[in-house]
Every structure is written in structure tokens, then in C-alpha cells.
């Protein structure tokens, strides 16, 4: 598989002359911190919103206060796909602009490691007091997500996870007790059926067919789309099939709107859904829609075989090719400092990656009442399955689910077909 990935990147290298590197808009955008004449330069490869780009720029400015003779250039690129991100990274490298410090999404981490682009951070962290302390405050699940073969390649700067949100008024009107952590799939299904109105004005649950949003259903059934070592897909395992059968049962019972085309988050905000799975990222929008603590709350994902959820996120990493390792480490420390992590979380989208920050209501807010339960979800979650063949498995699985929800195929048949397809692609 490693050979296959390197073949892909060799094609990328051959095509860099016609590849146009873009930034957090439609064109490449680079910020420079002009400094002294030492000739030392650090390059930062980033992605995200304009606000997140500025947060990194502020961290770079603090770094320059301590290192005024170092020029730091930040390049921010859009991410259409994580393989695309790797291609942009390669393009920078071949044009003589190799990034020293990289903000890498979880979905791209294994691609980068398999191509020997990242420096292991274990020894660096172990020998640095502040980084060692920071590592001890991360959720173990996050550390595991950015580790490959026992080596750590990134320090998380923010995360996302999933909990189940529910409309309290709808539960009250239906005479159903609010769900509690540890509730089961059967209890969830029963509630969804009772909360669904026959006239179609309210559905008990809004099922999203997005790859990330589906993962808690795999996790809580002790299923995963790949083998433990990520070397092969496991899309047609017994537990995966069982999970899809359960979701298809919800669709057939019409307790959820069309999973393929529905905007479930807007529907929850407009009081058309009694339950929906989401993370922190929806809360600002729902607040603007008028949802208050009196009307909704959240609970951990319903359990079948084990408790669980999903997490994704990003981490700051160091290139194995950096020529300024010590300076790159110092910049990395500023990019994952408490000040920077707080700034990342302030926008209301990300969940801080450390317990002290993620359980602080001044950072997380107080809406809904159980907002701090999001941190528990992070600690029990599985990483979104992101092998080196991420694009193949994501596209194949979503296409297979569409065939199931449309009635074209049975869950077992659809997943058998997708399994064979992905196996053939990655050989």
C-alpha cells in the first residue's frame, strides 16, 4: 500500500508544472513576518477559515517576539480533499517552499506518514517540559488518532465529536422521559417512532448520510470501516452490516427524512426533528434560530454493544525535511499554546483538545445545559476512519448506503460490493 501511495505522489510530482497552488480563497495567499538578516526562514502550511488563519498569524507574531530574526511565511490553502492537500504540500516542496510546520487534518495524517513527510514528535515532547505537560492534558483518544505504529506525529489544536441533541418540548409533549447516558439503540428507536408525526411535520430523528456523522453508529456497535491496522477495508463485517440494517430500518419506518438529501441541522432548528446527531459546530446557528436551553439539550450517543462516538480534528506537525528543527519546535509550541487553543475554540466551532479547556464554561458556553458532556464524547470516541485510501473508502461507503436507502440493494449485498470494490482499488 505504501508503494501504491508513493506511485500516486510520483504522478503528482510529474504534474506540478500545471498544478496551481491555491489558498484560503481561490488564489495562493502568503503572510510574511519580515525580520532581521539571519537568513533563517520558517514556512507554515495551514488551512481553514480566515479567522483560523489570523489565529495562527497571531501565534506567529508571539513567536517572533522571542525570535525577531526569523522570517515566518504562512501559506493557507483550501482543502477540497485530503489527497488534494497532500498534493499542494508536494507542490510547495518541489517549488522550493518546503513547509516546516504543518496543520494537518486527521484524515491526512496517515497519508503523510506513509510517504515519510512528517517527523515523529515523541522525543521532542519527552524532552520539553511544556510539551510533556500539554500531552498529559490531551484526551488519550486524540493522541492515538495522530499516532501511527506507536509514534506521535501531531499535537492536536482542536477537535470535533458527535452527541445526540434532542428537543425537550417534543419529548414532554409525547410523554417520553429525556434520554440519559447509557440509553440503548432500542430505546432510541422506540422514542424516534413515538416522536414522529403521521402528517410528516415532525420526524423523530434526522439521519445524515455524511461519512463523519455516520461513524457513531459504527462505534457504538463495535464496528469500524477498516481493520485495526488500517491495512484493509472491513466494510462488510458482521457489525458494520448490522449497523446499516439498523439505520435502514429507521428509514423504512419513516422516522427520518431522506438521509441523502435532507438538511437535518436546519430541520432541527426549525423544529421539524426531535433528535439529531451533531457536535459543537451547530450551536451558534441554532442559537441564531432561537433555540434555548429550555428547548433542547444533548446526551451521549445511544449504545448497542459499547459506548462510543467519533472524533476528527487537526494537529500541528513538523516536516521531516525541516532544516530548522529547533525553531520549528518553538513555533509549534506557540501554535499549541493555551492562548492559541483558547482562540481556536472562541469561535464556537471547535472543541478544545484538553480537558481543562473543554470543561470550562467560559470557553464552551452554557448552551445546552449538558454542553460539557461533549468532552466525554471525545474521550470515548473512535477516530474517523482515515486510512491512506480514505477517498476510496469514503466514496464507496456513501454510494453503497445510497443504494441501500433507495431500496436498490440489501445492506449485506451493498457492503459486499463496496468491500470488493475498495479491495480492488487499493491492491
CSV table of C-alpha atoms in Angstrom, one decimal, residues 153-420:
chain,number,residue,atom,x,y,z
A,153,UNK,CA,3.2,12.8,14.6
A,154,UNK,CA,0.9,15.7,15.6
A,155,UNK,CA,-0.2,17.8,18.6
A,156,UNK,CA,-3.9,18.5,18.3
A,157,UNK,CA,-5.1,22.1,18.1
A,158,UNK,CA,-8.9,21.4,18.1
A,159,UNK,CA,-11.4,18.6,17.6
A,160,UNK,CA,-15.0,17.7,16.8
A,161,UNK,CA,-17.2,14.9,18.0
A,162,UNK,CA,-20.8,13.9,18.0
A,163,UNK,CA,-23.5,13.8,20.6
A,164,UNK,CA,-27.3,13.3,20.3
A,165,UNK,CA,-29.3,16.5,20.5
A,166,UNK,CA,-33.0,16.3,21.4
A,167,UNK,CA,-35.9,18.7,21.6
A,168,UNK,CA,-37.1,18.7,25.2
A,169,UNK,CA,-40.5,20.2,24.4
A,170,UNK,CA,-41.2,17.4,21.9
A,171,UNK,CA,-40.3,14.8,24.4
A,172,UNK,CA,-42.5,16.5,27.0
A,173,UNK,CA,-45.5,16.7,24.6
A,174,UNK,CA,-45.1,13.0,23.8
A,175,UNK,CA,-44.8,12.0,27.5
A,176,UNK,CA,-41.3,10.5,27.0
A,177,UNK,CA,-38.6,10.8,29.6
A,178,UNK,CA,-35.4,12.6,28.5
A,179,UNK,CA,-32.7,10.2,27.4
A,180,UNK,CA,-29.8,9.6,29.7
A,181,UNK,CA,-26.2,8.5,29.0
A,182,UNK,CA,-26.2,4.7,28.5
A,183,UNK,CA,-29.5,4.6,26.7
A,184,UNK,CA,-29.7,1.9,24.0
A,185,UNK,CA,-30.4,1.7,20.3
A,186,UNK,CA,-33.8,0.1,21.1
A,187,UNK,CA,-34.7,2.9,23.4
A,188,UNK,CA,-33.6,5.4,20.8
A,189,UNK,CA,-35.6,3.7,18.1
A,190,UNK,CA,-38.8,3.5,20.2
A,191,UNK,CA,-38.5,7.2,21.1
A,192,UNK,CA,-38.0,8.1,17.4
A,193,UNK,CA,-41.1,6.2,16.4
A,194,UNK,CA,-43.2,7.8,19.1
A,195,UNK,CA,-41.9,11.3,18.3
A,196,UNK,CA,-42.7,11.0,14.6
A,197,UNK,CA,-45.9,12.6,13.5
A,198,UNK,CA,-48.0,10.9,10.9
A,199,UNK,CA,-48.6,14.1,8.9
A,200,UNK,CA,-44.9,14.4,8.2
A,201,UNK,CA,-44.5,17.7,10.1
A,202,UNK,CA,-42.1,16.2,12.6
A,203,UNK,CA,-39.6,13.3,12.3
A,204,UNK,CA,-38.3,11.5,15.3
A,205,UNK,CA,-34.7,11.6,14.1
A,206,UNK,CA,-32.7,13.2,11.3
A,207,UNK,CA,-30.2,10.8,9.8
A,208,UNK,CA,-27.3,12.4,7.9
A,209,UNK,CA,-25.5,10.2,5.4
A,210,UNK,CA,-22.2,12.1,5.7
A,211,UNK,CA,-19.2,9.9,6.4
A,212,UNK,CA,-18.2,11.6,9.7
A,213,UNK,CA,-21.8,11.8,11.0
A,214,UNK,CA,-22.4,8.1,10.4
A,215,UNK,CA,-19.4,6.9,12.4
A,216,UNK,CA,-21.0,6.9,15.9
A,217,UNK,CA,-23.4,4.3,14.6
A,218,UNK,CA,-20.4,2.1,13.8
A,219,UNK,CA,-18.6,2.9,17.0
A,220,UNK,CA,-21.4,2.1,19.3
A,221,UNK,CA,-21.9,-1.3,17.6
A,222,UNK,CA,-18.2,-2.1,17.9
A,223,UNK,CA,-17.7,-1.8,14.2
A,224,UNK,CA,-15.2,0.1,12.1
A,225,UNK,CA,-14.8,0.6,8.3
A,226,UNK,CA,-11.2,-0.7,8.3
A,227,UNK,CA,-9.1,-3.3,10.1
A,228,UNK,CA,-7.4,-2.3,13.3
A,229,UNK,CA,-4.1,-1.5,11.5
A,230,UNK,CA,-5.9,0.3,8.6
A,231,UNK,CA,-4.3,-2.0,6.1
A,232,UNK,CA,-7.6,-3.2,4.6
A,233,UNK,CA,-11.3,-2.2,4.5
A,234,UNK,CA,-13.8,-4.0,6.8
A,235,UNK,CA,-17.0,-2.6,5.3
A,236,UNK,CA,-18.9,-5.9,5.2
A,237,UNK,CA,-18.0,-7.1,8.7
A,238,UNK,CA,-20.9,-8.5,10.7
A,239,UNK,CA,-21.2,-5.5,12.9
A,240,UNK,CA,-21.0,-3.0,10.0
A,241,UNK,CA,-23.8,-4.8,8.2
A,242,UNK,CA,-25.8,-4.9,11.5
A,243,UNK,CA,-25.3,-1.1,11.9
A,244,UNK,CA,-26.5,-0.4,8.3
A,245,UNK,CA,-29.5,-2.7,8.8
A,246,UNK,CA,-30.5,-0.7,11.9
A,247,UNK,CA,-30.2,2.6,10.0
A,248,UNK,CA,-32.1,1.3,7.0
A,249,UNK,CA,-34.8,0.2,9.5
A,250,UNK,CA,-35.2,3.8,10.6
A,251,UNK,CA,-35.5,4.9,7.0
A,252,UNK,CA,-38.1,2.2,6.2
A,253,UNK,CA,-40.1,3.1,9.3
A,254,UNK,CA,-40.1,6.7,8.1
A,255,UNK,CA,-38.9,8.1,11.4
A,256,UNK,CA,-36.2,10.1,9.5
A,257,UNK,CA,-36.5,12.2,6.4
A,258,UNK,CA,-34.5,11.2,3.3
A,259,UNK,CA,-30.9,10.7,4.6
A,260,UNK,CA,-29.4,11.6,1.2
A,261,UNK,CA,-31.0,15.0,0.5
A,262,UNK,CA,-32.2,16.4,3.8
A,263,UNK,CA,-30.6,19.3,5.7
A,264,UNK,CA,-31.1,17.8,9.1
A,265,UNK,CA,-29.5,20.6,11.0
A,266,UNK,CA,-31.8,23.3,9.5
A,267,UNK,CA,-34.7,20.9,10.1
A,268,UNK,CA,-33.8,20.6,13.8
A,269,UNK,CA,-33.5,24.4,14.1
A,270,UNK,CA,-37.0,24.8,12.5
A,271,UNK,CA,-38.5,22.2,15.0
A,272,UNK,CA,-39.1,19.6,12.3
A,273,UNK,CA,-36.9,17.0,14.1
A,274,UNK,CA,-37.0,15.6,17.6
A,275,UNK,CA,-33.4,14.3,17.6
A,276,UNK,CA,-30.3,14.8,15.5
A,277,UNK,CA,-26.6,13.9,16.0
A,278,UNK,CA,-24.1,16.7,15.8
A,279,UNK,CA,-21.1,18.4,17.5
A,280,UNK,CA,-20.4,21.8,18.8
A,281,UNK,CA,-20.3,23.4,15.3
A,282,UNK,CA,-24.1,23.7,15.0
A,283,UNK,CA,-24.7,25.6,18.3
A,284,UNK,CA,-24.2,29.2,17.0
A,285,UNK,CA,-26.6,28.6,14.1
A,286,UNK,CA,-29.2,27.1,16.4
A,287,UNK,CA,-28.8,30.0,18.8
A,288,UNK,CA,-29.4,32.4,16.0
A,289,UNK,CA,-32.5,30.4,15.2
A,290,UNK,CA,-33.9,31.0,18.7
A,291,UNK,CA,-33.2,27.6,20.3
A,292,UNK,CA,-32.6,28.0,24.0
A,293,UNK,CA,-31.7,25.7,27.0
A,294,UNK,CA,-35.4,25.4,27.8
A,295,UNK,CA,-36.0,23.8,24.4
A,296,UNK,CA,-33.1,21.4,23.7
A,297,UNK,CA,-30.2,19.5,25.3
A,298,UNK,CA,-27.7,16.8,24.4
A,299,UNK,CA,-26.9,13.3,25.6
A,300,UNK,CA,-24.2,10.7,24.7
A,301,UNK,CA,-24.9,8.5,21.6
A,302,UNK,CA,-27.2,5.5,22.2
A,303,UNK,CA,-25.4,2.3,22.8
A,304,UNK,CA,-25.7,-1.2,21.3
A,305,UNK,CA,-22.5,-3.1,22.0
A,306,UNK,CA,-20.4,-0.3,23.6
A,307,UNK,CA,-20.4,3.4,24.3
A,308,UNK,CA,-18.7,5.5,21.7
A,309,UNK,CA,-18.8,8.3,19.2
A,310,UNK,CA,-16.5,9.8,16.5
A,311,UNK,CA,-13.8,12.5,16.5
A,312,UNK,CA,-11.9,14.4,13.9
A,313,UNK,CA,-9.8,17.4,14.0
A,314,UNK,CA,-6.3,18.8,13.2
A,315,UNK,CA,-2.9,18.9,14.7
A,316,UNK,CA,0.3,20.8,14.2
A,317,UNK,CA,3.2,18.8,12.9
A,318,UNK,CA,6.8,19.2,11.8
A,319,UNK,CA,8.1,18.3,8.4
A,320,UNK,CA,10.8,15.6,8.4
A,321,UNK,CA,12.6,17.9,5.9
A,322,UNK,CA,12.9,21.0,8.0
A,323,UNK,CA,16.3,22.5,8.2
A,324,UNK,CA,15.4,24.5,11.3
A,325,UNK,CA,14.2,21.8,13.8
A,326,UNK,CA,14.8,23.8,17.0
A,327,UNK,CA,13.0,26.9,15.6
A,328,UNK,CA,10.2,24.7,14.2
A,329,UNK,CA,9.7,23.2,17.7
A,330,UNK,CA,9.5,26.6,19.3
A,331,UNK,CA,6.9,27.7,16.7
A,332,UNK,CA,5.0,24.5,17.2
A,333,UNK,CA,4.8,25.3,20.9
A,334,UNK,CA,3.3,28.7,20.3
A,335,UNK,CA,0.7,27.2,17.8
A,336,UNK,CA,-0.5,24.8,20.5
A,337,UNK,CA,-0.2,27.1,23.5
A,338,UNK,CA,-3.1,27.7,25.8
A,339,UNK,CA,-3.6,31.1,24.3
A,340,UNK,CA,-3.9,29.7,20.8
A,341,UNK,CA,-6.1,26.8,21.8
A,342,UNK,CA,-8.5,29.2,23.5
A,343,UNK,CA,-8.6,31.4,20.4
A,344,UNK,CA,-9.4,28.4,18.2
A,345,UNK,CA,-12.3,27.5,20.5
A,346,UNK,CA,-13.6,31.0,20.8
A,347,UNK,CA,-15.4,30.9,17.5
A,348,UNK,CA,-17.8,28.2,18.8
A,349,UNK,CA,-16.9,25.6,16.2
A,350,UNK,CA,-14.0,23.6,17.6
A,351,UNK,CA,-13.8,21.7,20.9
A,352,UNK,CA,-10.5,22.3,22.7
A,353,UNK,CA,-8.3,19.2,22.8
A,354,UNK,CA,-7.5,19.4,26.5
A,355,UNK,CA,-9.9,18.6,29.4
A,356,UNK,CA,-9.2,21.8,31.3
A,357,UNK,CA,-10.3,24.0,28.4
A,358,UNK,CA,-13.1,21.7,27.1
A,359,UNK,CA,-14.8,21.6,30.5
A,360,UNK,CA,-14.6,25.4,31.1
A,361,UNK,CA,-18.0,27.1,30.6
A,362,UNK,CA,-16.3,30.4,29.9
A,363,UNK,CA,-14.9,28.8,26.7
A,364,UNK,CA,-17.6,26.2,25.9
A,365,UNK,CA,-20.6,28.3,27.0
A,366,UNK,CA,-23.6,27.0,28.8
A,367,UNK,CA,-26.0,26.1,26.0
A,368,UNK,CA,-27.3,23.5,26.1
A,369,UNK,CA,-27.3,22.5,29.7
A,370,UNK,CA,-25.2,19.4,29.1
A,371,UNK,CA,-22.7,21.1,26.8
A,372,UNK,CA,-19.7,19.8,28.9
A,373,UNK,CA,-20.8,16.3,28.0
A,374,UNK,CA,-19.2,16.9,24.7
A,375,UNK,CA,-15.8,16.3,26.3
A,376,UNK,CA,-16.9,12.8,27.5
A,377,UNK,CA,-17.8,12.0,23.9
A,378,UNK,CA,-14.2,13.0,22.8
A,379,UNK,CA,-12.7,10.6,25.4
A,380,UNK,CA,-14.8,7.6,24.3
A,381,UNK,CA,-14.8,8.3,20.6
A,382,UNK,CA,-13.1,6.4,17.7
A,383,UNK,CA,-11.2,8.5,15.1
A,384,UNK,CA,-13.0,9.0,11.9
A,385,UNK,CA,-11.6,6.1,9.7
A,386,UNK,CA,-8.9,7.8,7.7
A,387,UNK,CA,-6.6,5.2,6.0
A,388,UNK,CA,-4.3,6.2,3.2
A,389,UNK,CA,-7.1,5.1,0.8
A,390,UNK,CA,-9.5,7.4,2.6
A,391,UNK,CA,-11.1,8.8,-0.6
A,392,UNK,CA,-11.9,5.3,-1.9
A,393,UNK,CA,-13.5,4.1,1.3
A,394,UNK,CA,-15.5,7.3,1.9
A,395,UNK,CA,-16.9,7.4,-1.6
A,396,UNK,CA,-17.6,3.7,-1.8
A,397,UNK,CA,-19.3,3.5,1.6
A,398,UNK,CA,-21.6,6.6,0.9
A,399,UNK,CA,-22.5,5.2,-2.5
A,400,UNK,CA,-23.4,1.8,-1.0
A,401,UNK,CA,-25.5,3.5,1.6
A,402,UNK,CA,-27.4,5.4,-1.0
A,403,UNK,CA,-28.1,2.2,-2.8
A,404,UNK,CA,-29.5,0.8,0.5
A,405,UNK,CA,-31.6,3.8,1.4
A,406,UNK,CA,-33.1,3.9,-2.1
A,407,UNK,CA,-34.1,0.2,-1.9
A,408,UNK,CA,-31.8,-0.8,-4.7
A,409,UNK,CA,-29.8,-3.2,-2.6
A,410,UNK,CA,-29.9,-5.0,0.7
A,411,UNK,CA,-27.3,-3.9,3.3
A,412,UNK,CA,-25.3,-7.1,3.0
A,413,UNK,CA,-25.2,-7.0,-0.8
A,414,UNK,CA,-24.3,-3.3,-0.9
A,415,UNK,CA,-21.5,-3.6,1.6
A,416,UNK,CA,-20.1,-6.8,0.0
A,417,UNK,CA,-20.0,-4.9,-3.3
A,418,UNK,CA,-18.3,-1.9,-1.8
A,419,UNK,CA,-15.8,-4.1,0.1
A,420,UNK,CA,-14.8,-5.8,-3.1
